[in-house]
Coordinates of C-alpha atoms and ligand atoms in Angstrom, one line a residue:
M21 CA 45.1 53.7 -18.6
R22 CA 42.8 54.5 -21.6
A23 CA 40.6 52.2 -23.7
V24 CA 39.9 52.8 -27.4
G25 CA 37.6 50.8 -29.7
V26 CA 39.3 50.3 -33.1
H27 CA 36.5 48.0 -34.4
P28 CA 33.2 46.9 -32.8
D29 CA 34.9 43.7 -31.6
V30 CA 38.4 45.1 -30.8
V31 CA 39.3 47.3 -27.9
V32 CA 42.8 48.5 -27.1
V33 CA 43.8 49.4 -23.5
T34 CA 46.9 51.5 -23.2
S35 CA 49.0 51.5 -20.0
R36 CA 50.2 54.8 -18.4
I37 CA 53.8 53.6 -18.9
W38 CA 55.6 52.9 -22.2
Q39 CA 52.2 53.2 -23.9
T40 CA 52.0 49.5 -23.7
N41 CA 48.9 48.1 -25.4
A42 CA 46.7 45.2 -24.3
T43 CA 44.2 44.2 -27.0
A44 CA 40.9 42.4 -26.5
L45 CA 39.4 40.6 -29.4
R46 CA 35.8 39.3 -29.4
S47 CA 33.9 36.7 -31.5
G48 CA 31.0 34.5 -30.9
G49 CA 31.0 35.0 -27.1
E50 CA 34.7 34.4 -26.7
V51 CA 37.2 37.0 -25.8
L52 CA 41.0 36.8 -26.2
L53 CA 43.2 39.4 -24.4
I54 CA 46.6 39.9 -26.0
D55 CA 49.4 41.4 -23.8
S56 CA 48.9 43.5 -20.7
P57 CA 49.3 46.9 -18.9
Y58 CA 52.0 47.3 -16.3
F59 CA 50.9 49.0 -13.1
P60 CA 49.2 46.9 -10.3
D61 CA 46.2 49.3 -10.2
E62 CA 45.8 49.0 -14.0
L63 CA 45.8 45.2 -13.8
E64 CA 43.3 45.3 -10.9
A65 CA 41.0 47.7 -12.8
L66 CA 41.3 45.8 -16.2
P67 CA 38.6 43.2 -15.7
A68 CA 35.9 45.8 -14.8
L69 CA 37.0 48.2 -17.5
L70 CA 36.7 45.5 -20.1
R71 CA 33.4 44.2 -18.7
Q72 CA 31.9 47.7 -19.0
V73 CA 32.5 47.7 -22.7
G74 CA 31.3 44.1 -23.1
F75 CA 34.6 42.1 -23.2
E76 CA 35.1 39.3 -20.7
P77 CA 38.3 37.5 -21.5
N78 CA 38.3 33.7 -21.4
A79 CA 41.8 33.3 -22.7
L80 CA 45.1 35.3 -22.7
F81 CA 47.9 35.6 -25.2
A82 CA 51.4 37.1 -25.1
T83 CA 53.1 38.3 -28.3
H84 CA 56.5 37.6 -26.8
A85 CA 58.0 36.7 -23.4
D86 CA 59.3 40.1 -22.3
Y87 CA 58.0 40.8 -18.8
D88 CA 55.9 43.8 -19.9
H89 CA 53.7 41.7 -22.1
V90 CA 53.0 38.7 -19.9
L91 CA 51.2 40.3 -17.0
G92 CA 47.7 39.2 -18.1
P93 CA 47.6 36.4 -15.5
L94 CA 47.9 39.0 -12.7
A95 CA 44.6 40.5 -13.9
F96 CA 42.9 37.2 -14.8
P97 CA 44.4 34.5 -12.6
G98 CA 43.3 31.0 -13.8
L99 CA 43.0 31.9 -17.5
P100 CA 45.3 30.0 -19.8
L101 CA 48.1 32.0 -21.4
G102 CA 48.7 31.2 -25.0
V103 CA 52.1 31.8 -26.5
G104 CA 53.8 30.9 -29.8
D105 CA 56.0 27.8 -29.8
H106 CA 59.2 29.9 -30.0
T107 CA 58.0 32.0 -27.0
M108 CA 57.4 28.7 -25.1
E109 CA 60.9 27.6 -26.0
R110 CA 62.3 30.9 -24.6
I111 CA 60.4 30.5 -21.4
R112 CA 61.6 26.9 -21.0
T113 CA 65.2 27.8 -21.7
S114 CA 65.3 30.9 -19.5
P115 CA 63.0 30.0 -16.6
G116 CA 62.1 32.9 -14.3
E117 CA 63.4 35.5 -16.7
A118 CA 60.1 37.5 -16.8
Q119 CA 59.8 37.3 -13.1
R120 CA 63.3 38.6 -12.5
E121 CA 63.0 41.4 -15.0
L122 CA 59.6 42.5 -13.6
R123 CA 61.1 42.5 -10.1
D124 CA 64.0 44.7 -11.3
E125 CA 61.7 47.1 -13.2
D126 CA 59.4 47.3 -10.2
A127 CA 62.3 48.2 -8.0
R128 CA 63.4 50.9 -10.4
N129 CA 59.9 52.4 -10.4
Y130 CA 59.3 51.9 -6.7
V131 CA 56.3 49.8 -7.6
S132 CA 55.2 47.1 -5.1
R133 CA 52.9 44.2 -6.0
E134 CA 50.7 42.1 -3.7
K135 CA 51.5 38.9 -5.5
P136 CA 54.4 37.7 -7.6
L137 CA 54.0 37.0 -11.3
A138 CA 53.0 33.4 -12.1
L139 CA 52.5 32.6 -15.8
G140 CA 50.0 29.9 -14.8
S141 CA 48.9 27.4 -17.4
L142 CA 50.8 28.1 -20.6
Q143 CA 49.5 26.9 -24.0
S144 CA 52.0 26.6 -26.8
L145 CA 50.7 27.3 -30.3
P146 CA 52.4 26.5 -33.5
V147 CA 53.6 29.6 -35.4
P148 CA 52.9 30.1 -38.3
G149 CA 49.5 28.7 -37.6
Y150 CA 45.9 29.5 -36.8
L151 CA 43.9 30.1 -33.6
E152 CA 40.2 29.8 -33.4
L153 CA 38.3 32.5 -31.6
G154 CA 34.5 32.0 -31.6
E155 CA 33.4 32.3 -35.2
I156 CA 36.7 33.5 -36.6
E157 CA 40.2 32.4 -37.2
L158 CA 43.3 34.4 -36.2
E159 CA 46.5 34.0 -38.2
L160 CA 49.6 33.6 -36.2
H161 CA 52.8 34.9 -37.9
V162 CA 56.4 34.8 -36.8
A163 CA 57.7 38.2 -35.7
D164 CA 61.1 37.8 -34.2
G165 CA 64.2 40.0 -34.3
H166 CA 63.3 42.3 -31.4
T167 CA 63.8 39.2 -29.3
S168 CA 64.3 35.5 -30.1
D169 CA 60.5 35.0 -30.1
G170 CA 57.5 37.0 -31.3
T171 CA 54.0 36.4 -32.8
A172 CA 51.9 38.8 -34.9
L173 CA 48.2 38.1 -34.9
L174 CA 46.3 39.0 -38.1
V175 CA 42.5 39.2 -37.7
R176 CA 41.6 39.3 -41.3
P177 CA 37.8 39.5 -40.9
Y178 CA 38.3 42.6 -38.7
G179 CA 41.1 44.2 -40.7
V180 CA 43.2 44.3 -37.6
I181 CA 46.8 43.1 -37.0
V182 CA 48.5 43.0 -33.5
V183 CA 52.2 43.0 -34.2
G184 CA 53.9 43.0 -30.8
D185 CA 57.0 45.2 -30.5
Y186 CA 57.3 46.4 -34.1
L187 CA 56.0 49.4 -36.1
S188 CA 55.8 51.7 -33.1
D189 CA 55.5 55.5 -33.4
V190 CA 57.2 55.9 -30.0
E191 CA 59.9 53.2 -30.1
I192 CA 62.6 52.6 -32.6
P193 CA 63.4 49.1 -33.7
W194 CA 65.0 47.6 -30.6
I195 CA 67.3 44.6 -31.0
S196 CA 67.3 43.4 -27.5
P197 CA 69.1 40.2 -26.2
G198 CA 68.1 37.3 -28.3
G199 CA 67.1 39.5 -31.3
G200 CA 69.1 40.1 -34.4
L201 CA 69.4 42.6 -37.2
D202 CA 68.8 40.3 -40.2
V203 CA 66.0 38.5 -38.4
Y204 CA 64.4 41.9 -37.6
R205 CA 64.6 42.9 -41.3
A206 CA 63.1 39.6 -42.3
T207 CA 60.2 40.2 -39.9
L208 CA 59.5 43.6 -41.4
A209 CA 59.5 42.1 -44.9
R210 CA 57.0 39.4 -43.6
L211 CA 54.8 42.0 -41.9
A212 CA 54.6 44.3 -45.0
P213 CA 51.9 42.2 -46.9
L214 CA 50.1 41.5 -43.7
V215 CA 49.9 45.2 -42.9
E216 CA 48.7 45.8 -46.5
A217 CA 45.8 43.4 -45.7
A218 CA 44.8 45.3 -42.6
E219 CA 43.1 48.6 -41.9
T220 CA 44.4 49.0 -38.3
V221 CA 47.8 48.1 -37.0
I222 CA 48.2 47.7 -33.2
P223 CA 51.8 47.9 -32.0
G224 CA 53.1 46.7 -28.6
H225 CA 53.8 50.3 -27.6
G226 CA 52.2 53.5 -29.0
L227 CA 49.1 54.5 -30.9
P228 CA 47.2 52.1 -33.1
H229 CA 47.8 53.2 -36.7
T230 CA 46.1 53.2 -40.0
R231 CA 47.6 51.0 -42.7
D232 CA 49.3 54.0 -44.3
V233 CA 51.0 55.2 -41.1
A234 CA 52.2 51.7 -40.4
L235 CA 53.7 51.3 -43.9
R236 CA 55.5 54.6 -43.4
L237 CA 56.9 53.5 -40.1
L238 CA 57.9 50.2 -41.7
D239 CA 59.9 52.1 -44.3
E240 CA 61.5 54.3 -41.7
D241 CA 62.4 51.2 -39.6
L242 CA 64.0 49.5 -42.6
D243 CA 66.0 52.7 -43.3
Y244 CA 67.0 52.8 -39.7
L245 CA 68.2 49.2 -39.7
D246 CA 70.1 49.7 -43.0
G247 CA 71.9 52.6 -41.3
L248 CA 72.5 50.6 -38.2
A249 CA 74.2 47.9 -40.3
E250 CA 76.6 50.6 -41.5
G251 CA 77.2 52.0 -38.0
D252 CA 75.1 55.1 -38.8
R253 CA 73.8 57.4 -36.1
R254 CA 70.4 58.4 -37.5
I255 CA 67.3 57.9 -35.4
P256 CA 63.9 58.3 -37.1
K257 CA 62.9 62.0 -36.7
G258 CA 59.7 61.6 -34.7
R259 CA 61.3 59.2 -32.3
D260 CA 64.6 61.0 -31.5
T261 CA 64.2 61.1 -27.7
A262 CA 66.7 60.6 -24.8
R263 CA 65.3 57.1 -24.2
Q264 CA 65.4 56.1 -27.9
R265 CA 69.0 57.3 -28.1
E266 CA 69.8 54.8 -25.3
I267 CA 68.1 52.0 -27.2
H268 CA 70.0 53.1 -30.3
A269 CA 73.3 52.8 -28.4
E270 CA 72.3 49.3 -27.2
N271 CA 71.5 48.4 -30.9
L272 CA 74.9 49.7 -32.1
A273 CA 76.7 47.7 -29.4
R274 CA 74.7 44.5 -30.3
V275 CA 75.2 44.7 -34.1
S276 CA 78.9 45.7 -34.0
Ligands
ZN308 ZN1 57.5 45.7 -25.0

């Protein structure tokens, strides 16, 4: 697990697996932690790691309901977990989904956990909408298409946007169950001006990017999705790995 400051009040902690990012935002004595690392030892070490750099979360947020993004309550039990209203809807209509998928993934990786995942007290927030953090206001924007839910958080005063599972340098656009090709394209179109307004773009997986790198990835992703609609087999060059070919096959099966 590594921690990188991308702004004096923003630190990004990256898991050893899938380069999953947890982002801590600070303002006026309040700290919001968005998403989570995966391994039990990472979750256990997270509070101390963040404290060392001056971040003590008092609230959690998940960009979407996929199991790898909602593990914050395992590191910070008792803190409320904020989610967009469409994420809340997904959790309500598929109760226990994150718990089941986490159990399966743990079994695949031979990972054992002392305590099962409990999402704790969920707080549903309207998206699009705003969320107050100390002295600043975060903008919540709809980012669906990867799944049926998804929230991107634009922190305009810091020039930072946390986009969830979009604009990754390690993962191609992934239309997973609940997601959709046209919805995904609409999200990229919605993200474009928000990325233009930011200096740093933090994806759910992979390195935080500069605006220019994120805009290049956005173009690549739109090209990829256009090709996918036509049954094309092109995977963006820098991301053509065995795992991404599996995701590509899943995408082809879902859109055909
Ligand atoms: Zn993810």
